[in-house]
Short mmCIF file of C-alpha atoms and ligand atoms in Angstrom, two decimals:
data_model
loop_
_atom_site.label_atom_id
_atom_site.label_comp_id
_atom_site.label_asym_id
_atom_site.label_seq_id
_atom_site.Cartn_x
_atom_site.Cartn_y
_atom_site.Cartn_z
CA MET A 1 0.04 -0.21 0.27
CA SER A 2 2.54 2.29 0.96
CA ALA A 3 4.51 1.13 -2.26
CA HIS A 4 1.70 2.64 -4.48
CA SER A 5 0.84 6.10 -2.07
CA ASP A 6 4.56 7.12 -3.40
CA GLN A 7 3.71 6.64 -6.88
CA ARG A 8 0.76 8.29 -7.06
CA PRO A 9 1.81 11.66 -6.75
CA THR A 10 4.03 11.13 -9.66
CA GLY A 11 1.37 9.70 -11.72
CA ILE A 12 -1.45 12.36 -10.67
CA PHE A 13 1.74 15.08 -11.67
CA LEU A 14 2.03 13.51 -14.67
CA ALA A 15 -1.80 12.93 -16.08
CA ALA A 16 -2.57 15.97 -14.65
CA ALA A 17 0.29 17.79 -16.94
CA GLY A 18 -0.88 15.59 -20.43
CA LEU A 19 -4.17 16.71 -19.76
CA VAL A 20 -3.44 20.55 -19.45
CA LEU A 21 -0.78 20.66 -21.89
CA LEU A 22 -1.95 18.34 -24.40
CA PRO A 23 -4.71 20.89 -25.91
CA TYR A 24 -2.19 23.32 -26.28
CA LEU A 25 0.21 21.20 -27.96
CA GLY A 26 -2.89 20.50 -30.54
CA VAL A 27 -3.14 24.59 -30.91
CA ILE A 28 0.41 24.77 -31.58
CA ALA A 29 0.47 22.12 -33.69
CA ALA A 30 -2.41 23.08 -35.97
CA PHE A 31 -0.91 26.68 -35.93
CA TRP A 32 2.24 25.11 -37.18
CA PHE A 33 0.58 23.48 -39.99
CA MET A 34 -1.31 26.83 -41.11
CA GLN A 35 2.26 28.15 -41.35
CA GLN A 36 3.61 25.70 -43.34
CA SER A 37 1.08 24.78 -45.65
CA ALA A 38 1.19 27.70 -48.66
CA ALA A 39 -2.97 27.05 -49.31
CA PRO A 40 -5.45 29.73 -46.76
CA PHE A 41 -5.79 27.79 -44.10
CA PHE A 42 -10.15 27.21 -44.32
CA ASP A 43 -9.62 26.33 -47.95
CA LEU A 44 -10.92 22.38 -47.41
CA GLN A 45 -10.77 21.78 -50.70
CA ASP A 46 -7.48 20.77 -50.58
CA ASN A 47 -7.72 17.59 -49.29
CA ALA A 48 -4.25 17.14 -47.90
CA SER A 49 -4.67 19.94 -45.83
CA TYR A 50 -7.84 18.39 -43.85
CA LEU A 51 -7.23 15.19 -43.33
CA VAL A 52 -3.57 16.64 -41.70
CA LEU A 53 -5.64 18.86 -39.81
CA LEU A 54 -8.19 16.19 -39.06
CA ALA A 55 -5.70 13.96 -38.07
CA LEU A 56 -3.82 16.45 -35.72
CA VAL A 57 -7.20 16.73 -33.98
CA GLY A 58 -8.08 13.56 -33.79
CA LEU A 59 -4.57 12.79 -32.13
CA GLY A 60 -5.14 15.75 -29.85
CA LEU A 61 -8.45 14.69 -28.73
CA ALA A 62 -6.59 10.51 -28.46
CA GLY A 63 -4.59 12.47 -26.35
CA ILE A 64 -7.08 14.03 -24.01
CA VAL A 65 -9.08 10.79 -23.58
CA ALA A 66 -5.70 8.92 -22.59
CA ALA A 67 -4.83 11.35 -20.12
CA ALA A 68 -8.02 11.76 -18.52
CA PHE A 69 -8.07 7.83 -18.34
CA MET A 70 -4.63 7.62 -16.55
CA LEU A 71 -5.70 10.86 -14.33
CA ARG A 72 -9.15 8.13 -13.35
CA LYS A 73 -6.71 5.28 -12.95
CA HIS A 74 -4.34 6.79 -10.76
CA LEU A 75 -6.91 8.38 -8.63
CA ASN A 76 -8.87 5.26 -8.31
CA ARG A 77 -5.84 3.09 -7.73
CA GLU A 78 -6.18 1.98 -4.77
CA PRO A 79 -9.66 1.20 -4.63
CA LEU A 80 -9.35 -1.01 -7.55
CA GLN A 81 -7.01 -2.80 -6.02
CA ASP A 82 -8.38 -2.95 -2.64
CA PRO A 83 -11.88 -2.38 -2.79
CA LEU A 84 -12.76 -3.23 0.95
CA ALA A 85 -10.18 -0.95 1.66
CA MET A 86 -12.03 2.63 0.01
CA GLN A 87 -15.14 1.12 1.27
CA ASP A 88 -14.38 1.45 5.15
CA MET A 89 -12.92 4.54 4.29
CA ASN A 90 -15.93 5.79 2.72
CA GLU A 91 -17.65 4.86 6.06
CA GLN A 92 -15.64 6.17 8.33
CA PHE A 93 -16.08 9.19 6.16
CA ILE A 94 -19.45 9.98 6.27
CA GLU A 95 -19.89 8.47 9.56
CA ALA A 96 -17.17 11.61 11.15
CA GLY A 97 -19.41 13.58 9.47
CA LYS A 98 -22.47 12.85 10.38
CA MET A 99 -20.97 12.49 14.39
CA ALA A 100 -19.62 16.07 13.80
CA SER A 101 -23.07 17.52 12.73
CA ILE A 102 -25.21 15.89 15.47
CA GLY A 103 -23.20 17.62 18.28
CA GLU A 104 -22.70 20.92 16.70
CA LEU A 105 -26.41 20.99 15.25
CA ALA A 106 -27.82 20.02 18.96
CA ALA A 107 -26.11 23.85 20.11
CA GLY A 108 -26.74 25.24 17.04
CA ILE A 109 -30.06 24.20 16.64
CA ALA A 110 -30.93 25.77 20.97
CA HIS A 111 -29.27 28.68 20.07
CA GLU A 112 -31.20 29.27 16.54
CA ILE A 113 -35.02 28.26 18.30
CA ASN A 114 -34.52 29.83 21.98
CA ASN A 115 -33.73 33.23 20.27
CA PRO A 116 -36.90 33.36 18.30
CA VAL A 117 -39.02 31.28 20.69
CA ALA A 118 -38.03 34.45 23.71
CA ILE A 119 -39.03 36.90 21.05
CA MET A 120 -42.22 35.53 20.83
CA VAL A 121 -42.56 34.34 24.44
CA GLU A 122 -41.78 38.12 25.52
CA GLU A 123 -44.45 39.99 22.87
CA ALA A 124 -47.00 37.51 24.45
CA GLY A 125 -45.93 38.84 27.50
CA TRP A 126 -46.17 42.46 26.55
CA LEU A 127 -49.28 41.70 25.37
CA ASP A 128 -50.18 40.17 28.36
CA ASP A 129 -48.76 43.64 30.27
CA LEU A 130 -50.58 45.70 28.12
CA LEU A 131 -54.16 43.39 29.03
CA GLN A 132 -53.62 43.67 32.75
CA ASP A 133 -53.65 47.29 32.80
CA ASP A 134 -56.28 48.10 30.20
CA PRO A 135 -59.56 47.89 32.65
CA GLU A 136 -61.57 48.57 29.45
CA MET A 137 -60.15 45.53 28.34
CA ALA A 138 -61.04 43.43 31.42
CA LYS A 139 -64.32 44.15 30.06
CA SER A 140 -64.42 42.50 27.37
CA PRO A 141 -65.72 39.03 26.32
CA ASN A 142 -62.66 37.66 24.83
CA PHE A 143 -60.88 38.58 28.06
CA GLU A 144 -60.47 35.12 29.35
CA GLU A 145 -59.94 33.51 26.27
CA LEU A 146 -57.14 36.08 24.71
CA LYS A 147 -55.18 35.37 28.51
CA ARG A 148 -55.92 31.57 27.80
CA ALA A 149 -54.57 32.06 24.43
CA LEU A 150 -51.28 34.26 25.49
CA THR A 151 -50.39 31.66 28.38
CA GLN A 152 -50.26 28.62 25.83
CA ILE A 153 -47.83 30.85 23.76
CA ARG A 154 -45.44 30.36 27.30
CA THR A 155 -46.28 27.04 28.00
CA GLN A 156 -45.13 26.15 24.18
CA GLY A 157 -42.12 27.90 24.57
CA ALA A 158 -41.35 26.50 27.43
CA ARG A 159 -41.98 23.37 25.51
CA CYS A 160 -39.23 24.12 22.94
CA LYS A 161 -36.92 25.54 25.69
CA GLU A 162 -37.02 21.68 26.88
CA ILE A 163 -36.03 19.68 23.45
CA THR A 164 -32.92 21.70 22.76
CA HIS A 165 -32.51 20.95 26.48
CA LYS A 166 -32.43 17.26 25.78
CA MET A 167 -30.47 17.37 22.54
CA LEU A 168 -27.62 19.15 24.58
CA SER A 169 -28.02 16.56 27.29
CA PHE A 170 -26.35 14.49 25.20
CA ALA A 171 -23.25 17.23 23.72
CA ARG A 172 -23.02 17.69 26.59
CA LYS A 173 -19.28 15.61 27.86
CA SER A 174 -19.81 16.02 31.73
CA ASP A 175 -20.06 12.63 32.26
CA LEU A 176 -18.70 10.88 29.96
CA ARG A 177 -16.08 9.54 32.08
CA MET A 178 -15.82 5.53 30.50
CA GLN A 179 -15.44 2.81 32.73
CA ASN A 180 -15.70 -0.93 33.27
CA ILE A 181 -19.35 -1.60 32.60
CA ASN A 182 -21.41 -4.87 33.00
CA VAL A 183 -23.80 -4.99 30.50
CA ASN A 184 -25.99 -7.45 31.98
CA THR A 185 -26.54 -5.52 35.28
CA MET A 186 -27.23 -2.13 33.25
CA ILE A 187 -29.78 -3.98 31.04
CA GLN A 188 -31.21 -5.34 34.75
CA GLU A 189 -31.29 -2.04 36.04
CA VAL A 190 -32.50 -0.19 33.26
CA ALA A 191 -35.32 -2.97 32.48
CA ALA A 192 -36.39 -2.40 36.30
CA LEU A 193 -36.75 1.18 35.69
CA SER A 194 -39.10 0.61 32.43
CA GLU A 195 -41.01 -1.97 33.44
CA LYS A 196 -43.87 0.41 35.16
CA ARG A 197 -44.09 1.75 31.77
CA ALA A 198 -43.92 -1.52 29.28
CA ARG A 199 -46.86 -2.74 31.75
CA TYR A 200 -49.12 0.22 31.37
CA ALA A 201 -48.57 -0.53 27.42
CA ASN A 202 -49.36 -3.77 27.84
CA SER A 203 -46.38 -5.15 26.96
CA ARG A 204 -43.96 -7.09 29.24
CA ILE A 205 -39.95 -7.61 29.21
CA GLU A 206 -37.99 -10.57 28.88
CA LEU A 207 -34.22 -11.00 29.57
CA ALA A 208 -32.22 -13.50 28.56
CA LEU A 209 -28.60 -12.92 29.72
CA ALA A 210 -25.50 -14.78 29.15
CA GLN A 211 -23.27 -16.00 32.02
CA ASP A 212 -19.78 -14.88 30.54
CA ILE A 213 -20.47 -10.99 29.39
CA PRO A 214 -16.56 -9.58 29.93
CA PRO A 215 -16.77 -5.93 30.75
CA ILE A 216 -17.15 -2.91 27.98
CA THR A 217 -15.72 0.27 28.15
CA ALA A 218 -17.83 3.04 28.28
CA SER A 219 -19.77 5.65 30.03
CA ALA A 220 -22.13 4.49 32.53
CA SER A 221 -25.00 7.69 31.28
CA GLU A 222 -24.46 6.93 27.73
CA MET A 223 -24.79 2.95 28.11
CA GLN A 224 -28.56 3.83 29.97
CA GLN A 225 -29.29 6.65 27.69
CA ILE A 226 -28.81 3.86 24.89
CA PHE A 227 -30.88 0.96 26.69
CA LEU A 228 -33.78 3.17 27.55
CA ASN A 229 -33.86 4.74 23.87
CA LEU A 230 -34.05 1.29 22.42
CA ILE A 231 -36.54 0.31 25.28
CA ASN A 232 -38.92 3.02 24.92
CA ASN A 233 -38.83 2.87 21.16
CA ALA A 234 -39.77 -0.83 21.49
CA VAL A 235 -43.08 -0.02 24.12
CA ASP A 236 -44.09 3.07 21.23
CA ALA A 237 -44.25 0.26 18.70
CA MET A 238 -46.22 -2.18 21.09
CA GLU A 239 -48.87 0.47 22.38
CA ASN A 240 -51.52 -0.51 20.43
CA LYS A 241 -51.57 -4.43 20.83
CA GLY A 242 -49.49 -4.84 23.71
CA GLY A 243 -46.51 -7.45 23.23
CA GLU A 244 -43.22 -8.52 24.54
CA ILE A 245 -39.42 -6.72 24.53
CA THR A 246 -36.46 -9.73 24.73
CA ILE A 247 -33.49 -8.49 25.68
CA THR A 248 -30.49 -10.97 25.10
CA THR A 249 -27.02 -10.65 25.81
CA SER A 250 -24.47 -13.08 24.17
CA LYS A 251 -20.68 -12.96 23.61
CA SER A 252 -19.09 -13.07 20.34
CA LYS A 253 -14.82 -13.15 20.08
CA ASN A 254 -14.16 -9.96 21.03
CA MET A 255 -17.61 -8.13 21.37
CA VAL A 256 -20.58 -8.16 23.61
CA GLU A 257 -23.66 -8.36 21.72
CA ILE A 258 -27.00 -7.32 22.84
CA GLN A 259 -30.25 -7.99 21.08
CA ILE A 260 -33.35 -5.55 21.99
CA ALA A 261 -36.61 -7.62 20.23
CA ASP A 262 -39.82 -6.60 20.09
CA THR A 263 -43.60 -7.83 18.90
CA GLY A 264 -44.36 -4.35 17.50
CA ALA A 265 -45.82 -2.50 14.70
CA GLY A 266 -42.01 -3.20 13.03
CA ILE A 267 -40.72 -0.64 10.42
CA PRO A 268 -41.62 -0.67 6.67
CA LYS A 269 -38.82 -1.02 4.30
CA ALA A 270 -38.90 2.99 3.54
CA ASN A 271 -38.39 3.85 6.44
CA LEU A 272 -35.36 1.44 8.10
CA ALA A 273 -32.66 3.64 6.13
CA ARG A 274 -33.87 7.20 7.95
CA ILE A 275 -34.27 6.05 11.33
CA PHE A 276 -30.76 6.51 12.38
CA ASP A 277 -31.31 10.03 10.92
CA PRO A 278 -31.32 13.06 13.47
CA PHE A 279 -35.09 14.68 14.17
CA TYR A 280 -36.14 11.49 11.96
CA THR A 281 -39.69 10.35 13.76
CA THR A 282 -43.21 8.80 12.81
CA LYS A 283 -44.67 10.11 16.08
CA PRO A 284 -47.13 12.21 16.81
CA VAL A 285 -45.79 16.10 17.80
CA GLY A 286 -44.46 16.08 21.38
CA LYS A 287 -44.56 12.95 21.51
CA GLY A 288 -40.79 12.04 19.28
CA THR A 289 -37.80 14.32 18.72
CA GLY A 290 -36.16 11.69 16.96
CA LEU A 291 -33.29 11.92 18.20
CA GLY A 292 -33.29 8.51 20.11
CA LEU A 293 -31.45 6.59 17.50
CA SER A 294 -29.59 9.18 16.15
CA ILE A 295 -27.85 9.33 19.56
CA CYS A 296 -27.51 5.69 20.30
CA TYR A 297 -25.75 5.37 16.97
CA THR A 298 -23.44 8.33 17.36
CA ILE A 299 -22.34 6.88 21.04
CA ILE A 300 -21.78 3.09 19.92
CA LYS A 301 -19.91 4.34 16.67
CA ASN A 302 -17.67 6.53 19.11
CA MET A 303 -17.16 3.38 21.19
CA GLY A 304 -16.02 1.38 18.42
CA GLY A 305 -18.91 -0.52 18.08
CA GLU A 306 -22.15 -1.19 15.44
CA ILE A 307 -25.58 -0.87 15.73
CA ASN A 308 -28.12 -2.55 13.04
CA VAL A 309 -32.05 -3.06 13.09
CA ALA A 310 -33.66 -5.94 11.26
CA SER A 311 -37.32 -5.46 11.23
CA GLN A 312 -40.97 -6.89 9.34
CA VAL A 313 -44.28 -5.10 9.70
CA ASP A 314 -46.66 -6.11 12.08
CA VAL A 315 -43.84 -9.04 13.43
CA GLY A 316 -41.51 -6.80 15.13
CA THR A 317 -37.99 -5.53 15.24
CA THR A 318 -34.59 -6.84 16.39
CA PHE A 319 -32.12 -3.98 16.97
CA THR A 320 -28.40 -6.24 17.47
CA ILE A 321 -26.03 -3.82 19.27
CA ARG A 322 -22.00 -5.08 19.25
CA LEU A 323 -19.55 -3.95 21.51
CA PRO A 324 -16.40 -4.44 22.12
CA VAL A 325 -15.15 -6.04 25.07
CA THR A 326 -12.54 -3.98 27.59
CA GLU A 327 -9.10 -5.40 26.93
CA ALA A 328 -7.73 -7.29 29.16
CA LYS A 329 -5.29 -5.30 31.11
CA ASN A 330 -7.52 -3.24 32.26
CA HIS A 331 -10.08 -5.70 33.49
CA ASP A 332 -9.07 -5.87 36.85
CA GLN A 333 -10.61 -2.30 37.27
CA LYS A 334 -13.01 -1.64 39.11
CA VAL A 335 -16.77 -2.97 37.48
CA ALA A 336 -19.31 -0.53 37.79
CA GLY A 337 -22.25 -1.87 39.75
CA SER A 338 -20.75 -5.46 39.54
CA GLU A 339 -20.83 -6.34 43.37
CA LYS A 340 -24.60 -6.99 43.13
CA HIS A 341 -25.77 -9.78 41.10
CA SER A 342 -24.20 -10.19 37.59
CA GLN A 343 -26.56 -12.69 36.17
CA ARG A 344 -30.01 -13.68 36.89
CA MET B 1 -38.44 55.20 44.33
CA SER B 2 -37.29 53.98 41.25
CA LEU B 3 -35.66 49.75 41.44
CA ALA B 4 -32.31 49.50 39.79
CA LYS B 5 -30.61 50.69 36.74
CA VAL B 6 -30.42 47.87 34.67
CA LEU B 7 -28.09 47.74 31.44
CA LEU B 8 -29.84 44.72 28.93
CA VAL B 9 -27.23 43.12 26.35
CA ASP B 10 -27.81 41.49 23.37
CA ASP B 11 -27.39 41.21 19.69
CA GLU B 12 -31.59 40.15 19.13
CA VAL B 13 -32.91 43.64 18.55
CA PRO B 14 -36.81 43.41 18.89
CA PHE B 15 -36.16 41.09 21.99
CA VAL B 16 -34.00 43.70 23.74
CA ASP B 17 -36.85 46.18 22.77
CA THR B 18 -39.64 44.26 23.73
CA MET B 19 -37.83 43.34 27.49
CA VAL B 20 -37.12 47.05 28.50
CA LYS B 21 -41.08 48.16 27.93
CA ARG B 22 -41.65 45.00 30.67
CA LEU B 23 -39.04 46.24 33.29
CA SER B 24 -39.25 49.70 32.36
CA LYS B 25 -43.66 48.82 33.23
CA ARG B 26 -42.15 46.95 36.29
CA ASP B 27 -40.29 50.43 37.58
CA PHE B 28 -36.81 49.41 36.02
CA GLU B 29 -34.61 52.25 34.82
CA ILE B 30 -33.54 50.45 31.59
CA PHE B 31 -30.63 51.12 29.31
CA THR B 32 -29.43 48.94 26.33
CA ALA B 33 -26.51 47.71 24.08
CA TYR B 34 -26.73 45.48 21.69
CA SER B 35 -22.89 44.27 21.75
CA GLY B 36 -20.31 43.79 24.07
CA GLN B 37 -18.54 46.76 23.35
CA GLU B 38 -21.64 48.88 23.94
CA ALA B 39 -22.23 47.52 26.21
CA LEU B 40 -18.71 48.43 28.09
CA ASP B 41 -19.62 52.64 26.37
CA GLN B 42 -22.74 52.33 28.23
CA LEU B 43 -21.30 51.53 31.85
CA GLN B 44 -18.35 53.76 31.18
CA GLU B 45 -20.95 56.64 30.33
CA HIS B 46 -23.25 55.46 32.90
CA PRO B 47 -21.49 55.31 36.56
CA SER B 48 -24.73 54.36 38.36
CA LEU B 49 -25.98 51.65 36.54
CA ASP B 50 -26.06 48.60 38.74
CA VAL B 51 -26.81 45.28 37.04
CA VAL B 52 -26.19 43.96 33.51
CA VAL B 53 -28.33 41.24 31.70
CA LEU B 54 -25.38 39.70 29.49
CA ASP B 55 -26.16 37.70 26.50
CA VAL B 56 -23.74 35.00 26.25
CA LYS B 57 -23.43 34.93 22.44
CA MET B 58 -22.86 37.75 20.24
CA PRO B 59 -21.21 38.13 17.20
CA GLY B 60 -17.55 40.64 17.98
CA MET B 61 -17.14 40.57 21.58
CA ASP B 62 -19.03 37.71 23.77
CA GLY B 63 -20.53 37.95 26.41
CA ILE B 64 -17.80 35.59 27.95
CA THR B 65 -15.03 38.25 27.21
CA ALA B 66 -17.34 41.56 28.07
CA LEU B 67 -17.87 39.94 31.36
CA LYS B 68 -14.69 39.37 32.19
CA GLN B 69 -14.10 43.44 31.23
CA ILE B 70 -16.89 44.14 32.64
CA LYS B 71 -15.87 42.74 36.30
CA SER B 72 -12.23 44.44 36.06
CA LYS B 73 -13.35 47.89 35.23
CA PHE B 74 -16.05 48.15 36.51
CA PRO B 75 -16.20 45.28 39.80
CA LEU B 76 -19.19 46.60 41.76
CA VAL B 77 -21.50 46.27 38.98
CA GLU B 78 -23.34 42.91 38.97
CA VAL B 79 -23.91 40.70 36.13
CA ILE B 80 -27.14 38.58 35.01
CA MET B 81 -26.07 35.71 32.04
CA LEU B 82 -29.31 35.10 29.85
CA THR B 83 -28.43 32.49 27.18
CA ALA B 84 -30.57 30.95 24.60
CA HIS B 85 -27.28 28.54 24.60
CA ALA B 86 -29.44 25.62 26.84
CA THR B 87 -26.20 24.28 27.78
CA VAL B 88 -25.60 25.55 31.14
CA GLU B 89 -22.00 24.99 31.26
CA SER B 90 -21.15 28.76 29.55
CA ALA B 91 -23.67 30.24 31.90
CA ILE B 92 -21.67 27.96 34.57
CA ASP B 93 -17.74 29.82 33.22
CA GLY B 94 -19.75 33.15 33.90
CA MET B 95 -20.80 32.54 36.86
CA LYS B 96 -16.95 30.78 37.56
CA LEU B 97 -15.91 34.23 36.13
CA GLY B 98 -17.68 37.06 39.08
CA ALA B 99 -21.37 36.91 37.25
CA PHE B 100 -24.43 37.08 40.17
CA ASP B 101 -26.49 33.97 38.28
CA TYR B 102 -27.40 33.19 34.64
CA LEU B 103 -31.15 32.43 32.89
CA MET B 104 -32.06 30.35 30.11
CA LYS B 105 -33.91 31.76 27.43
CA PRO B 106 -37.16 31.75 27.14
CA ALA B 107 -36.93 32.50 30.55
CA GLU B 108 -40.53 33.57 32.69
CA ILE B 109 -40.13 37.89 33.48
CA ASP B 110 -40.85 37.07 37.02
CA GLU B 111 -37.83 35.26 37.54
CA LEU B 112 -35.92 37.77 35.67
CA VAL B 113 -36.99 40.66 37.92
CA ASP B 114 -36.50 38.60 41.24
CA LYS B 115 -32.72 37.89 40.33
CA VAL B 116 -32.35 41.66 39.24
CA LYS B 117 -33.41 42.79 42.26
CA LYS B 118 -31.02 40.22 44.36
CA ALA B 119 -28.36 41.26 42.32
CA GLU B 120 -29.64 44.70 42.99
CA LYS B 121 -29.79 44.63 47.00
CA ILE B 122 -26.13 42.58 47.12
CA LYS B 123 -24.67 45.66 44.88
CA ARG B 124 -25.99 47.89 47.61
CA ASP B 125 -25.07 46.39 51.06
CA ARG B 126 -21.01 46.01 49.50
CA GLU B 127 -21.61 49.89 48.53
CA GLU B 128 -22.91 49.81 51.74
CA LYS B 129 -19.43 48.04 53.81
CA ILE B 130 -17.39 50.50 51.35
CA ARG B 131 -18.93 53.42 52.87
CA GLU B 132 -18.58 52.34 55.87
CA ALA B 133 -14.98 50.88 55.92
CA GLU B 134 -13.95 54.49 54.15
CA ALA B 135 -15.82 56.43 57.13
CA ARG B 136 -14.05 54.20 59.71
CA GLU B 137 -10.69 55.20 58.04
CA VAL B 138 -11.14 59.01 57.96
CA PHE B 139 -12.23 58.53 61.38
CA LEU B 140 -9.03 56.03 62.12
CA ARG B 141 -7.10 59.35 60.62
CA ARG B 142 -8.46 61.57 62.83
CA GLY B 143 -8.10 59.77 65.79
CA ASP B 144 -4.07 59.70 64.93
N1 ATP C 401 -37.95 -0.68 18.03
C1 ATP C 401 -39.06 -0.27 17.19
N2 ATP C 401 -40.57 -0.64 15.93
C2 ATP C 401 -40.68 0.01 15.00
N3 ATP C 401 -40.86 1.44 14.88
C3 ATP C 401 -39.45 2.13 15.32
C4 ATP C 401 -38.72 1.37 16.94
N4 ATP C 401 -37.30 1.92 16.92
C5 ATP C 401 -37.66 3.34 16.10
N5 ATP C 401 -39.12 3.39 15.54
C6 ATP C 401 -38.54 4.40 14.42
O1 ATP C 401 -37.63 5.11 14.59
C7 ATP C 401 -38.21 6.52 14.61
C8 ATP C 401 -37.22 7.03 15.52
O2 ATP C 401 -36.70 6.65 16.88
P1 ATP C 401 -35.89 7.28 17.52
O3 ATP C 401 -35.81 6.72 18.74
O4 ATP C 401 -34.78 7.80 16.99
O5 ATP C 401 -36.97 8.41 17.85
P2 ATP C 401 -38.47 8.31 18.28
O6 ATP C 401 -38.50 7.84 19.10
O7 ATP C 401 -39.53 8.75 16.97
O8 ATP C 401 -38.37 10.07 19.02
P3 ATP C 401 -37.58 9.89 20.68
O9 ATP C 401 -36.69 8.75 20.81
O10 ATP C 401 -36.78 11.43 20.57
O11 ATP C 401 -39.00 9.81 21.75
C9 ATP C 401 -39.39 6.17 15.32
O12 ATP C 401 -40.37 7.55 15.26
C10 ATP C 401 -40.42 4.67 15.06
O13 ATP C 401 -41.02 4.92 13.77
MG1 MG C 402 -37.22 7.13 20.55
MG1 MG C 403 -27.35 36.62 21.26
#
């Protein structure tokens, strides 16, 4: 790989130089030809000059095509020889872009939304002040309605503030301390937290945790956030008819695998590609922000893990997470929460 | 008696305009600035200002920089940070630099009024102590 990296710049340079120079060479050659030719240049009756001109133009074109081809080949050299490596690079590139955008987006949107909302809320407040002040107004039959409407504007403004808070609680860097985490214990805790909500929605949470799960290195609050988001989504998906959430853990090679499966509504194929996008939601206004999965995705990718989804409409959805196991030398560090029962 | 003299600093012009009306109605004497630099100029021009309500994110000199300069040039003036930035961090940074308190936009006017009054009281108390200390010094010097 390093061998062609060394050759690449020279190759690209030559190809680019050729591409730039060839048309000039063609023009110079044409001028030279004009000078040499006794006949007027555009006298195309003269078959000989016509043919020579045509040949020169043809040669020039061929040169350009050849140079373009060389340039392309040089630029694509590595993918041609190692398509997988290129794919990885592309993916990383896209991910890096996505991650930067969620954090920045959150801060940017908070600012951009809260400022105009603050203005609206203050204007409503000012109307309220005026209403309060004017004894004539108090006699108006619409007085109560006006007051109610103004209060509503204030309430909705507060709601905007809350949404931006939610976004930023993720973007905040404060409690991102990495520690060794026992995934099973954490799942038990989060499942206990969610049980009540699940029961309201007529669904049950089943745990199938493997015995020999090694610890992973992660931020405890981020891990909780991932499981909560996924369980909440599952509960939402089963809201109508109830059902079952099954959380499974297992170990595969040097990864811990966690599956969260529900028997809910499922996700239509057309939506699958979008569910990890920030702000993508199919839930009614006020219910979902569409940030849950994009947050999960970002956290997991940052940890060097992966998250996949498999779903069938009216059958259910399974999210599969794979997270890298803590490297052996860190094993004897304190494992968060493992003093209690680590398996059920 | 009119309540505190308050300087409102924010680059969002309509926000400032409406807040001026609302706070004036609540008996504060309001001055305005639309940037950090303007805020410093206003403080220079009106030494009797008590409280500054300062936006964090502004083009040019931002709120945190303005806060540092205010605290070094006009140490008695109390500053309340008002931020649209939902992150508490910048506001907490501000408090470490000597701001009295912070509020998130959109804020409840009653809350803001309450904080302004508290800030003003702290400033008055401190001024009172300074006056006492000065009086004592004069007294001691006479006693020599
Ligand atoms: N288990 C699931 N079953 C069916 N659909 C799902 C499931 N999980 C996610 N989805 C779909 O993906 C969308 C995006 O999910 P995501 O968690 O990102 O946002 P949300 O749940 O809508 O909002 P929030 O997480 O802020 O409450 C959901 O609106 C839903 O359509
Ligand atoms: Mg969700
Ligand atoms: Mg601003």
